[in-house]
Coordinates of C-alpha atoms and ligand atoms in Angstrom, one line a residue:
X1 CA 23.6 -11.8 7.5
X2 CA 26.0 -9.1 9.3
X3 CA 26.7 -10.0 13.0
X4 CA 28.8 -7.1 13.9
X5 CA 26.6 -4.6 13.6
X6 CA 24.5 -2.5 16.2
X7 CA 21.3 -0.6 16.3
X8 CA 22.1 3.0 16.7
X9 CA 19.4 4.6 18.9
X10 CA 18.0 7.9 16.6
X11 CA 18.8 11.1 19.0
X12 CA 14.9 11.7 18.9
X13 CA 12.3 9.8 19.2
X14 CA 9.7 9.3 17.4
X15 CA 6.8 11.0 19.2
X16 CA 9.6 14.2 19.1
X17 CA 10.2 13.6 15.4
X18 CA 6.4 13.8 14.9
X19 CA 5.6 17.1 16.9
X20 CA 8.6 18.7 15.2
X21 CA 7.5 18.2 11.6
X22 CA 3.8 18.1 12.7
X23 CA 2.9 14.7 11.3
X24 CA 2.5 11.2 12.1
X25 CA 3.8 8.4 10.1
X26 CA 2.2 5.5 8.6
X27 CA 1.6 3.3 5.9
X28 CA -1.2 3.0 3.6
X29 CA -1.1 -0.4 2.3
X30 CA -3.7 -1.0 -1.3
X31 CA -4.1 -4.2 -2.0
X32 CA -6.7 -5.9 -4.9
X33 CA -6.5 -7.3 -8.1
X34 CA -4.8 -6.0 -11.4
X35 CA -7.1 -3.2 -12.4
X36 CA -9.3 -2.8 -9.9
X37 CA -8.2 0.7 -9.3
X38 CA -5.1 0.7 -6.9
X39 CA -3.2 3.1 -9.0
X40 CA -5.7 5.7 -10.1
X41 CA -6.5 5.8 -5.9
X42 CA -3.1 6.2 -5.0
X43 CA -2.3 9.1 -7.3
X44 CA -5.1 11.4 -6.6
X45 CA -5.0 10.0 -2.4
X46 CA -1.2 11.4 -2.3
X47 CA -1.9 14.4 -4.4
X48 CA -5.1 15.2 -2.1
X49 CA -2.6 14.8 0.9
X50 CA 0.0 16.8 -0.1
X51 CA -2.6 19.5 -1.7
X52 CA -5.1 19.6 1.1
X53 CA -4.1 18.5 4.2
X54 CA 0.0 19.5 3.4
X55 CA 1.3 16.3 4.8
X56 CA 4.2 14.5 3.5
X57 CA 2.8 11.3 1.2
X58 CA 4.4 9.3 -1.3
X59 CA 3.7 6.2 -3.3
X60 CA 5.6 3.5 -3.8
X61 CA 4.2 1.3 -6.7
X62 CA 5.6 -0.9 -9.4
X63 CA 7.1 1.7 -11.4
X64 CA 9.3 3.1 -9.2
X65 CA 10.3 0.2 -7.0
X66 CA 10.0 -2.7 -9.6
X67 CA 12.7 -0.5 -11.8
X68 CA 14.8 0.5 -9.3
X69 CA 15.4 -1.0 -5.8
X70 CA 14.0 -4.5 -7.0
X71 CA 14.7 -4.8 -10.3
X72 CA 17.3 -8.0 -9.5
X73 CA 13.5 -9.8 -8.5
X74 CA 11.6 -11.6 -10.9
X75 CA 8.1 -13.3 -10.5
X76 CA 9.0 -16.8 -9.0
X77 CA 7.3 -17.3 -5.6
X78 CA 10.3 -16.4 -4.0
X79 CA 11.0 -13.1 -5.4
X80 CA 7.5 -12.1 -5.1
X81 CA 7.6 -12.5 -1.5
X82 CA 11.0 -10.7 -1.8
X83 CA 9.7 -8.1 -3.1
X84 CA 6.4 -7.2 -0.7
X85 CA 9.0 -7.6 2.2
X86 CA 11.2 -5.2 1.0
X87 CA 8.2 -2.9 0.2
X88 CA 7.2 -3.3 3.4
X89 CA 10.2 -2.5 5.1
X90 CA 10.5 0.6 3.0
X91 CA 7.2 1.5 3.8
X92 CA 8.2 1.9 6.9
X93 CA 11.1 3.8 6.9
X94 CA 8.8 6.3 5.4
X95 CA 6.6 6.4 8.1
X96 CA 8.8 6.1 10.7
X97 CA 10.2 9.3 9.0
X98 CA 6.4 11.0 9.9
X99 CA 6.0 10.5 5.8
X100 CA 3.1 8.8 4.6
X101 CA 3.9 5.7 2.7
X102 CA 1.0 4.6 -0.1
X103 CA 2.0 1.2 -1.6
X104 CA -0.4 -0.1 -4.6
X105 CA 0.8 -3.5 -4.9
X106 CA -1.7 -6.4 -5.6
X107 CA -0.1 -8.2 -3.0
X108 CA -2.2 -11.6 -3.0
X109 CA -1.3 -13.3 0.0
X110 CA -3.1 -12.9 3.5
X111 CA 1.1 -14.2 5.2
X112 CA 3.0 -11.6 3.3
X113 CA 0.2 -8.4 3.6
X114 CA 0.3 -10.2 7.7
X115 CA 4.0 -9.9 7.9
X116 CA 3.8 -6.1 6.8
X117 CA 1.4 -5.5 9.1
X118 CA 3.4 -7.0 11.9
X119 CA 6.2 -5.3 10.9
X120 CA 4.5 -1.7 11.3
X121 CA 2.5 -3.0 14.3
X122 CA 5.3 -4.5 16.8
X123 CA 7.8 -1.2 18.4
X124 CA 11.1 -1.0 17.5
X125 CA 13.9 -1.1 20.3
X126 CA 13.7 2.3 21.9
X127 CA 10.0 3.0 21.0
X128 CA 6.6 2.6 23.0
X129 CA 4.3 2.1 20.2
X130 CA 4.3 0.7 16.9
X131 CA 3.2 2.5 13.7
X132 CA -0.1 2.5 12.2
X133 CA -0.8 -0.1 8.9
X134 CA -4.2 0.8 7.3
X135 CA -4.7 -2.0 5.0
X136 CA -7.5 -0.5 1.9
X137 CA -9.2 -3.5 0.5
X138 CA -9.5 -1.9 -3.7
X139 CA -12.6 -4.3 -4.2
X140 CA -14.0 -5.3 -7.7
X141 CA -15.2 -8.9 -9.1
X142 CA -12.8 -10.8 -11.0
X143 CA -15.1 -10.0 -14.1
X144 CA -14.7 -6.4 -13.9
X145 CA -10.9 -5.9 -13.8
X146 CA -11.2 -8.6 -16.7
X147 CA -13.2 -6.3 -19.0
X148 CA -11.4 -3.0 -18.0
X149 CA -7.9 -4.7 -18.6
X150 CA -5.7 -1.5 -19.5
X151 CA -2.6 -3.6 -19.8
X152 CA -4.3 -6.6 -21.9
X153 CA -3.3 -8.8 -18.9
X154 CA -5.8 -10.6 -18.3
X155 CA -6.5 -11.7 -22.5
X156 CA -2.5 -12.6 -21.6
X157 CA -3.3 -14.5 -18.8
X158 CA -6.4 -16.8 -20.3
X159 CA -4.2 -17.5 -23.3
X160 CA -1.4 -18.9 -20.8
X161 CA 1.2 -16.1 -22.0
X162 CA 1.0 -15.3 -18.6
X163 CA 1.5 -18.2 -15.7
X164 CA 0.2 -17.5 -12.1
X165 CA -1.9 -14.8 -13.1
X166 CA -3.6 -13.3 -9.5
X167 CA -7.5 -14.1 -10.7
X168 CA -6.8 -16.8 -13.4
X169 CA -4.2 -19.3 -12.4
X170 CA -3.0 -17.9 -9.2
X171 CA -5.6 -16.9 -6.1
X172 CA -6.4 -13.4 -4.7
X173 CA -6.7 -13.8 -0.6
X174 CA -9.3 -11.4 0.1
X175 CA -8.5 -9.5 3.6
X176 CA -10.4 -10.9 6.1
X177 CA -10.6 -7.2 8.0
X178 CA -8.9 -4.7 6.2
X179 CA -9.4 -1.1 7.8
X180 CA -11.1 0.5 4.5
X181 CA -12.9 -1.7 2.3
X182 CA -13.4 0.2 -1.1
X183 CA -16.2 -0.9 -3.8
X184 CA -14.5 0.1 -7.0
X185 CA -17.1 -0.5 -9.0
X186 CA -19.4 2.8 -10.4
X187 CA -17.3 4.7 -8.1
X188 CA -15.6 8.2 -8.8
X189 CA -12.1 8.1 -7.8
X190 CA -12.7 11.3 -5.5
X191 CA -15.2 8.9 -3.5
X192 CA -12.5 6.4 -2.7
X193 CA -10.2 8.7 -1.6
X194 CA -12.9 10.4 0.6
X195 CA -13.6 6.9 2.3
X196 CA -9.9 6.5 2.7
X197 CA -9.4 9.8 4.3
X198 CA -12.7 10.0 6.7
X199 CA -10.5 6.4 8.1
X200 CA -7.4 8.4 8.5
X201 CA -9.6 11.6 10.2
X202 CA -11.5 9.4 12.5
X203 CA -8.2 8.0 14.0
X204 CA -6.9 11.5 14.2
X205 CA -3.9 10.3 11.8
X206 CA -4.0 13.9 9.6
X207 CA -3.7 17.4 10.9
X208 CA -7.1 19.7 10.3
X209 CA -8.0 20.8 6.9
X210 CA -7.0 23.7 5.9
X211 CA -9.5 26.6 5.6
Ligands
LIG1 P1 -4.4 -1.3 -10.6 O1 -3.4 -0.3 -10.2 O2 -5.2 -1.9 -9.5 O3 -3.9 -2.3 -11.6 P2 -5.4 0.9 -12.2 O4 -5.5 2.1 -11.2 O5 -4.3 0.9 -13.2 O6 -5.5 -0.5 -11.4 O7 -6.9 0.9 -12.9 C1 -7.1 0.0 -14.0 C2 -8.1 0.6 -14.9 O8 -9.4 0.8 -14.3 C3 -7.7 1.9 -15.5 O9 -8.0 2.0 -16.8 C4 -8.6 2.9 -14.6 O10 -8.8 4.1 -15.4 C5 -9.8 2.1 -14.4 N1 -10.5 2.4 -13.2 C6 -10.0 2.6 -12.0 N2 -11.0 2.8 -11.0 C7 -12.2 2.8 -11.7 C8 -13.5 2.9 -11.4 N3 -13.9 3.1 -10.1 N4 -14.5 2.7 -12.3 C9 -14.1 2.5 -13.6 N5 -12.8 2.3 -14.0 C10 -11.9 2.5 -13.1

């Protein structure tokens, strides 16, 4: 680790940086199995952002981190905590930019998801408050992500192609109090992202709609 480096105060602060682009920054974590929807939410959730409520959103998901920033980080244990930490601390770089930061990771484990949280939660040097985490629980039974299985994952995974399949061979730590808790089962995408959004309204996270 570098010792001779300093943290270099931002000339605004964060509160400044929000009234200025007339936003406030935070993180919008999915988590649930393979196929239990995380994707399909996050796509129309950012576009319903940007389209509706013109806010700054943008998703961070396997394609475009998995391929790029952590595409040295395979599956062991160790790189898959690598890579939720640095998703996490990316995450929040984009929200404390006032952008809003969507991550659709399956992100198993109740520690790591915890550690993002913290990360959000607990003020920087030079800041009052921390950032808000809204953890969205994408929640379907094992047997239904099994039967939708776009990817043919799952039929991967119960032949043993796969090891430490999340589901199958590896567990899936349910949040014990996530902020949004999402039945994806029988459930129009649009309805999701309406239960997603009320949460952001009723903390007063968005600006108004716009006529
Ligand atoms: P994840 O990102 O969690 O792996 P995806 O968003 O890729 O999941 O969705 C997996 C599959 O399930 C896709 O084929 C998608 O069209 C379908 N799907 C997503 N949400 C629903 C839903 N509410 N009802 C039925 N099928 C759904």
């Amino acid at each position: 680790m570098a010792t001779n480096i300093t943290f270099h105060a931002s000339a605004l602060t964060r509160a400044e940086r929000s009234a200025l682009t007339n936003q406030k920054g935070l993180t919008i974590w999915l988590t649930g199995l393979s196929a239990s929807g995380k994707s399909t939410i996050a796509v129309e959730l950012e576009h319903q952002l940007l389209r509706e409520r013109n806010v700054h959103a943008y998703r961070l998901d396997g394609d475009n981190v998995r391929f790029g920033l952590n595409k040295d980080l395979g599956f062991s244990e160790a790189d898959r905590n690598e890579n939720i930490r640095r998703i996490a601390e990316v995450a929040k770089l984009f929200a404390d930019s006032s952008s809003i930061a969507i991550t659709s990771f399956i992100s198993p484990f109740r520690k790591d998801r915890d550690a993002a949280r913290k990360l959000h939660e607990v003020p920087t040097p030079g800041e009052d408050t921390g950032l808000p985490f809204v953890e969205v629980f994408i929640d379907v039974p094992i047997e239904v992500a099994e039967q939708r299985d776009p990817k043919g994952l799952y039929k991967k995974a119960r032949e043993g192609v796969i090891k430490e399949f999340t589901g199958i061979s590896s567990p899936y730590e349910e949040p014990e109090a996530p902020e949004v808790h999402v039945r994806n089962v029988d459930l129009p995408v649009v309805e999701a992202v309406r239960q997603i959004i009320e949460y952001l309204d009723s903390k007063g996270y968005l600006p108004p709609k716009k006529e």
